[in-house]
mmCIF file of C-alpha atoms in Angstrom:
data_model
loop_
_atom_site.group_PDB
_atom_site.id
_atom_site.type_symbol
_atom_site.label_atom_id
_atom_site.label_comp_id
_atom_site.label_asym_id
_atom_site.label_seq_id
_atom_site.Cartn_x
_atom_site.Cartn_y
_atom_site.Cartn_z
ATOM 1 C CA MET M 1 81.040 126.800 96.679
ATOM 2 C CA ARG M 2 79.871 123.410 98.037
ATOM 3 C CA ILE M 3 77.012 121.671 95.657
ATOM 4 C CA ILE M 4 74.968 119.618 98.111
ATOM 5 C CA ILE M 5 72.865 116.824 96.159
ATOM 6 C CA PRO M 6 69.880 115.485 98.506
ATOM 7 C CA THR M 7 70.164 111.882 99.461
ATOM 8 C CA LEU M 8 67.094 111.070 97.608
ATOM 9 C CA ILE M 9 68.144 112.426 94.350
ATOM 10 C CA ALA M 10 71.662 111.182 94.748
ATOM 11 C CA ALA M 11 70.315 107.721 95.436
ATOM 12 C CA THR M 12 68.289 107.697 92.043
ATOM 13 C CA MET M 13 71.504 108.534 90.237
ATOM 14 C CA ILE M 14 73.096 105.445 91.386
ATOM 15 C CA PRO M 15 72.245 102.221 89.056
ATOM 16 C CA ALA M 16 70.271 99.627 90.657
ATOM 17 C CA ILE M 17 72.163 96.462 91.220
ATOM 18 C CA SER M 18 70.118 93.357 90.078
ATOM 19 C CA SER M 19 69.892 90.413 92.234
ATOM 20 C CA ALA M 20 68.670 88.315 89.639
ATOM 21 C CA GLU M 21 70.133 84.754 89.170
ATOM 22 C CA THR M 22 70.891 83.162 85.911
ATOM 23 C CA TYR M 23 69.532 79.694 85.574
ATOM 24 C CA SER M 24 70.429 77.134 82.793
ATOM 25 C CA VAL M 25 67.624 75.048 81.330
ATOM 26 C CA ASP M 26 67.338 71.820 79.261
ATOM 27 C CA VAL M 27 64.295 70.919 77.431
ATOM 28 C CA TRP M 28 63.170 68.180 75.174
ATOM 29 C CA ALA M 29 59.885 68.172 73.658
ATOM 30 C CA ASP M 30 57.777 65.958 71.019
ATOM 31 C CA ASN M 31 57.295 68.103 69.045
ATOM 32 C CA TRP M 32 57.507 71.821 70.117
ATOM 33 C CA PHE M 33 57.683 74.040 73.314
ATOM 34 C CA GLU M 34 57.727 77.702 74.415
ATOM 35 C CA MET M 35 58.849 78.631 77.924
ATOM 36 C CA ARG M 36 57.864 81.688 79.845
ATOM 37 C CA ILE M 37 58.948 82.998 83.091
ATOM 38 C CA ASN M 38 56.416 84.853 84.981
ATOM 39 C CA GLY M 39 54.465 85.437 81.645
ATOM 40 C CA VAL M 40 57.569 86.683 79.791
ATOM 41 C CA GLN M 41 58.746 84.387 76.911
ATOM 42 C CA VAL M 42 62.520 83.160 77.522
ATOM 43 C CA ALA M 43 62.914 80.448 74.879
ATOM 44 C CA GLU M 44 60.976 78.782 71.969
ATOM 45 C CA ASP M 45 61.644 75.588 70.113
ATOM 46 C CA SER M 46 64.219 76.404 67.502
ATOM 47 C CA VAL M 47 62.679 73.589 64.912
ATOM 48 C CA PRO M 48 59.198 74.465 63.443
ATOM 49 C CA ILE M 49 56.563 72.178 64.718
ATOM 50 C CA THR M 50 55.662 71.442 61.081
ATOM 51 C CA THR M 51 59.103 69.886 60.517
ATOM 52 C CA GLU M 52 58.841 66.018 59.895
ATOM 53 C CA ARG M 53 60.316 64.308 62.956
ATOM 54 C CA SER M 54 61.009 67.641 64.685
ATOM 55 C CA PHE M 55 62.564 65.944 67.703
ATOM 56 C CA ASN M 56 65.239 67.937 69.424
ATOM 57 C CA ALA M 57 66.587 69.084 72.796
ATOM 58 C CA GLU M 58 67.067 72.868 73.593
ATOM 59 C CA SER M 59 69.575 74.429 76.224
ATOM 60 C CA PHE M 60 69.311 77.963 77.160
ATOM 61 C CA THR M 61 69.545 80.596 80.117
ATOM 62 C CA PHE M 62 67.272 83.016 81.722
ATOM 63 C CA GLU M 63 67.711 85.553 84.451
ATOM 64 C CA ALA M 64 65.018 85.617 87.289
ATOM 65 C CA ASP M 65 64.379 86.770 90.933
ATOM 66 C CA ALA M 66 62.901 83.799 92.961
ATOM 67 C CA PRO M 67 60.346 83.040 93.436
ATOM 68 C CA PHE M 68 58.875 82.766 89.879
ATOM 69 C CA VAL M 69 56.278 80.860 87.718
ATOM 70 C CA ILE M 70 57.798 78.578 84.884
ATOM 71 C CA GLY M 71 55.061 78.379 82.156
ATOM 72 C CA VAL M 72 55.529 75.836 79.091
ATOM 73 C CA VAL M 73 53.359 75.634 76.049
ATOM 74 C CA ALA M 74 53.944 72.283 74.611
ATOM 75 C CA LYS M 75 52.274 71.006 71.293
ATOM 76 C CA ASP M 76 52.371 67.685 69.513
ATOM 77 C CA PHE M 77 51.866 68.028 65.609
ATOM 78 C CA LYS M 78 48.655 67.709 64.037
ATOM 79 C CA GLU M 79 47.527 68.549 60.602
ATOM 80 C CA ASN M 80 44.276 70.015 61.825
ATOM 81 C CA ASP M 81 41.520 69.725 64.418
ATOM 82 C CA THR M 82 41.205 65.972 63.866
ATOM 83 C CA GLY M 83 44.358 65.526 65.764
ATOM 84 C CA LEU M 84 45.668 63.262 62.970
ATOM 85 C CA GLU M 85 49.002 63.643 60.913
ATOM 86 C CA TYR M 86 49.694 62.198 57.528
ATOM 87 C CA ILE M 87 46.236 62.289 56.581
ATOM 88 C CA GLY M 88 45.334 60.206 53.549
ATOM 89 C CA SER M 89 48.289 58.608 53.424
ATOM 90 C CA ARG M 90 49.180 54.868 54.608
ATOM 91 C CA ARG M 91 50.886 56.532 57.681
ATOM 92 C CA GLN M 92 47.696 58.404 58.805
ATOM 93 C CA GLN M 93 47.846 58.324 62.495
ATOM 94 C CA MET M 94 47.539 60.161 65.897
ATOM 95 C CA GLY M 95 50.933 61.515 66.981
ATOM 96 C CA ASP M 96 52.025 61.510 70.587
ATOM 97 C CA GLY M 97 53.529 63.987 72.792
ATOM 98 C CA GLY M 98 56.152 64.456 75.536
ATOM 99 C CA LEU M 99 57.919 66.874 77.635
ATOM 100 C CA ILE M 100 61.034 66.935 79.963
ATOM 101 C CA VAL M 101 62.748 69.773 81.696
ATOM 102 C CA GLN M 102 65.504 70.451 84.227
ATOM 103 C CA VAL M 103 66.490 73.738 85.548
ATOM 104 C CA LYS M 104 69.846 74.688 87.498
ATOM 105 C CA ASN M 105 70.996 77.575 89.460
ATOM 106 C CA SER M 106 74.296 79.428 88.639
ATOM 107 C CA ALA M 107 75.952 77.050 91.094
ATOM 108 C CA GLY M 108 74.990 74.269 88.903
ATOM 109 C CA GLU M 109 72.504 72.760 91.439
ATOM 110 C CA THR M 110 69.107 71.458 90.139
ATOM 111 C CA VAL M 111 66.308 73.383 91.422
ATOM 112 C CA VAL M 112 63.485 71.946 89.250
ATOM 113 C CA VAL M 113 62.708 69.119 87.072
ATOM 114 C CA SER M 114 59.421 68.170 85.150
ATOM 115 C CA ASP M 115 57.627 65.627 87.558
ATOM 116 C CA GLU M 116 54.177 65.303 89.266
ATOM 117 C CA SER M 117 54.477 68.605 91.076
ATOM 118 C CA TRP M 118 53.784 70.525 87.815
ATOM 119 C CA GLN M 119 50.516 71.140 86.767
ATOM 120 C CA CYS M 120 49.112 70.541 83.089
ATOM 121 C CA ALA M 121 45.892 71.756 81.486
ATOM 122 C CA VAL M 122 44.929 70.401 78.067
ATOM 123 C CA ILE M 123 43.731 73.030 75.668
ATOM 124 C CA HIS M 124 43.397 70.806 72.574
ATOM 125 C CA THR M 125 42.170 67.331 72.589
ATOM 126 C CA ALA M 126 41.560 65.293 69.689
ATOM 127 C CA PRO M 127 40.253 63.100 68.184
ATOM 128 C CA LEU M 128 37.874 62.411 71.190
ATOM 129 C CA ASP M 129 37.307 59.002 69.591
ATOM 130 C CA LYS M 130 40.552 57.315 68.539
ATOM 131 C CA SER M 131 38.767 55.291 65.743
ATOM 132 C CA CYS M 132 39.099 58.658 63.727
ATOM 133 C CA GLU M 133 42.674 57.583 63.024
ATOM 134 C CA LYS M 134 41.261 54.696 60.868
ATOM 135 C CA SER M 135 38.776 56.700 58.938
ATOM 136 C CA ASP M 136 38.925 56.944 55.283
ATOM 137 C CA ASP M 137 37.942 60.463 55.247
ATOM 138 C CA PRO M 138 38.441 62.301 58.415
ATOM 139 C CA VAL M 139 36.761 65.497 59.093
ATOM 140 C CA ALA M 140 37.588 67.576 62.163
ATOM 141 C CA GLY M 141 34.399 68.064 64.061
ATOM 142 C CA GLU M 142 32.333 65.330 62.382
ATOM 143 C CA GLY M 143 31.484 61.808 63.201
ATOM 144 C CA VAL M 144 34.147 60.082 65.110
ATOM 145 C CA CYS M 145 36.663 63.068 64.547
ATOM 146 C CA LEU M 146 35.266 65.485 67.201
ATOM 147 C CA PHE M 147 37.620 67.465 69.364
ATOM 148 C CA GLU M 148 37.828 70.038 72.055
ATOM 149 C CA ALA M 149 39.657 73.368 71.891
ATOM 150 C CA ALA M 150 40.230 76.521 74.227
ATOM 151 C CA ASP M 151 42.211 79.508 74.315
ATOM 152 C CA GLU M 152 44.931 80.066 76.792
ATOM 153 C CA PRO M 153 43.405 81.354 80.152
ATOM 154 C CA GLN M 154 44.300 84.724 80.880
ATOM 155 C CA GLY M 155 47.428 85.116 83.076
ATOM 156 C CA TRP M 156 47.779 81.393 83.351
ATOM 157 C CA ASP M 157 51.932 81.635 83.422
ATOM 158 C CA HIS M 158 51.753 84.366 86.271
ATOM 159 C CA ALA M 159 52.235 83.844 90.115
ATOM 160 C CA ASP M 160 48.719 85.367 91.110
ATOM 161 C CA PHE M 161 46.835 82.895 88.668
ATOM 162 C CA ASP M 162 44.558 80.400 90.468
ATOM 163 C CA ALA M 163 45.475 76.913 89.285
ATOM 164 C CA SER M 164 43.869 75.252 92.138
ATOM 165 C CA ASP M 165 41.564 73.323 89.738
ATOM 166 C CA TRP M 166 44.456 72.348 87.347
ATOM 167 C CA PRO M 167 45.266 68.774 87.505
ATOM 168 C CA ALA M 168 48.722 67.484 88.167
ATOM 169 C CA ALA M 169 50.752 66.608 85.417
ATOM 170 C CA SER M 170 50.608 63.033 83.947
ATOM 171 C CA VAL M 171 54.068 61.288 84.217
ATOM 172 C CA TYR M 172 55.297 58.794 81.603
ATOM 173 C CA SER M 173 58.244 56.661 81.271
ATOM 174 C CA ALA M 174 61.001 57.140 78.789
ATOM 175 C CA ALA M 175 59.853 53.755 77.006
ATOM 176 C CA ALA M 176 56.206 55.320 76.672
ATOM 177 C CA VAL M 177 57.421 58.507 75.069
ATOM 178 C CA ASP M 178 60.152 56.819 73.190
ATOM 179 C CA PRO M 179 62.411 60.068 72.961
ATOM 180 C CA LYS M 180 64.603 60.754 69.942
ATOM 181 C CA MET M 181 67.308 62.998 68.346
ATOM 182 C CA GLY M 182 68.745 65.147 70.948
ATOM 183 C CA TYR M 183 67.474 63.545 74.352
ATOM 184 C CA ASN M 184 70.584 61.611 74.849
ATOM 185 C CA ASP M 185 72.811 64.577 74.276
ATOM 186 C CA ILE M 186 71.546 65.721 77.720
ATOM 187 C CA ASN M 187 72.805 64.362 81.106
ATOM 188 C CA TRP M 188 69.454 64.323 82.745
ATOM 189 C CA ASP M 189 68.786 64.517 86.505
ATOM 190 C CA ASP M 190 67.719 61.032 87.728
ATOM 191 C CA ARG M 191 64.505 62.669 89.089
ATOM 192 C CA ALA M 192 63.587 64.440 85.743
ATOM 193 C CA ALA M 193 60.294 62.863 84.247
ATOM 194 C CA PHE M 194 58.519 63.047 81.078
ATOM 195 C CA ILE M 195 55.217 64.969 81.532
ATOM 196 C CA TRP M 196 52.146 65.626 79.406
ATOM 197 C CA GLY M 197 48.371 65.683 79.510
ATOM 198 C CA PRO M 198 46.334 62.498 80.385
ATOM 199 C CA ASP M 199 46.946 60.965 76.978
ATOM 200 C CA LEU M 200 49.960 61.052 75.193
ATOM 201 C CA GLU M 201 48.042 60.796 71.586
ATOM 202 C CA GLN M 202 44.746 62.843 72.264
ATOM 203 C CA SER M 203 46.262 65.702 74.327
ATOM 204 C CA ASN M 204 47.700 67.967 71.529
ATOM 205 C CA THR M 205 48.343 71.418 73.264
ATOM 206 C CA VAL M 206 49.193 71.427 76.903
ATOM 207 C CA LEU M 207 49.946 74.215 79.117
ATOM 208 C CA CYS M 208 52.271 73.295 82.254
ATOM 209 C CA ARG M 209 53.038 75.444 84.997
ATOM 210 C CA VAL M 210 55.386 74.941 88.328
ATOM 211 C CA SER M 211 56.156 77.704 90.962
ATOM 212 C CA VAL M 212 60.081 77.844 92.025
ATOM 213 C CA GLU M 213 60.560 79.187 95.451
#
C-alpha cells in the first residue's frame, strides 16, 4: 500500500535551511560595552567595568540576516552619580570614554565601522559642572555635582524604533581617546573611528546604534 504524505505536511518535516551569515566583530571600549543585534545580546565585555584600568579589545562572531540593527551600550567607569572616580584620593577625577567597532562579513569584507553614521544617545551625564572634579566632598545631586540620568528607551536597539531625534555620534581622534591595552592587537580598518557622546568625560553611559543593510 502506498502512503502519500500531503505536500504541506512533508514540507513541515524538512528542516529549514538558515540563510543567516556569520559576521566577525572587533570592539575596543573604555571601559565596558554590551553589543546587541536586533535587541538580542551577542557579546559583553569580559572585563568587569569595576576593574581598574579595564582596557581591552574583544573579538567575537554572531549570525544574522541582513538588514539588522547593531546596538551598543557603552559605559565609562564612575563610582557613583557624581561621574567621578578615585573619590577622596589625590587621583579624584572624571574618567573618559571611547568606543571603536568594526564588523566584517564571512568573506572578510568590512561591512560597517564606527563613524559619524552611528547615532548615540547619552543616558547618564555627570558631573554637569566639571568643577565637581575638584570638590573636597563631592555629593551626587548637590552643589556642582548635579547629574542627568535616564533609563534605556524601550526597543531602542530594534529596527522599528524611531531614532530620528537621536544625534549623530561624536567622533574623536585616537589621540583624544588615548586607547590602551588591546587596541594595538587589532588590525583596524582605516575608516573605523572612535565614537562617544558629545563629551568624553561627562558622557558616562551612551547607547549607540546603526542599521546594517
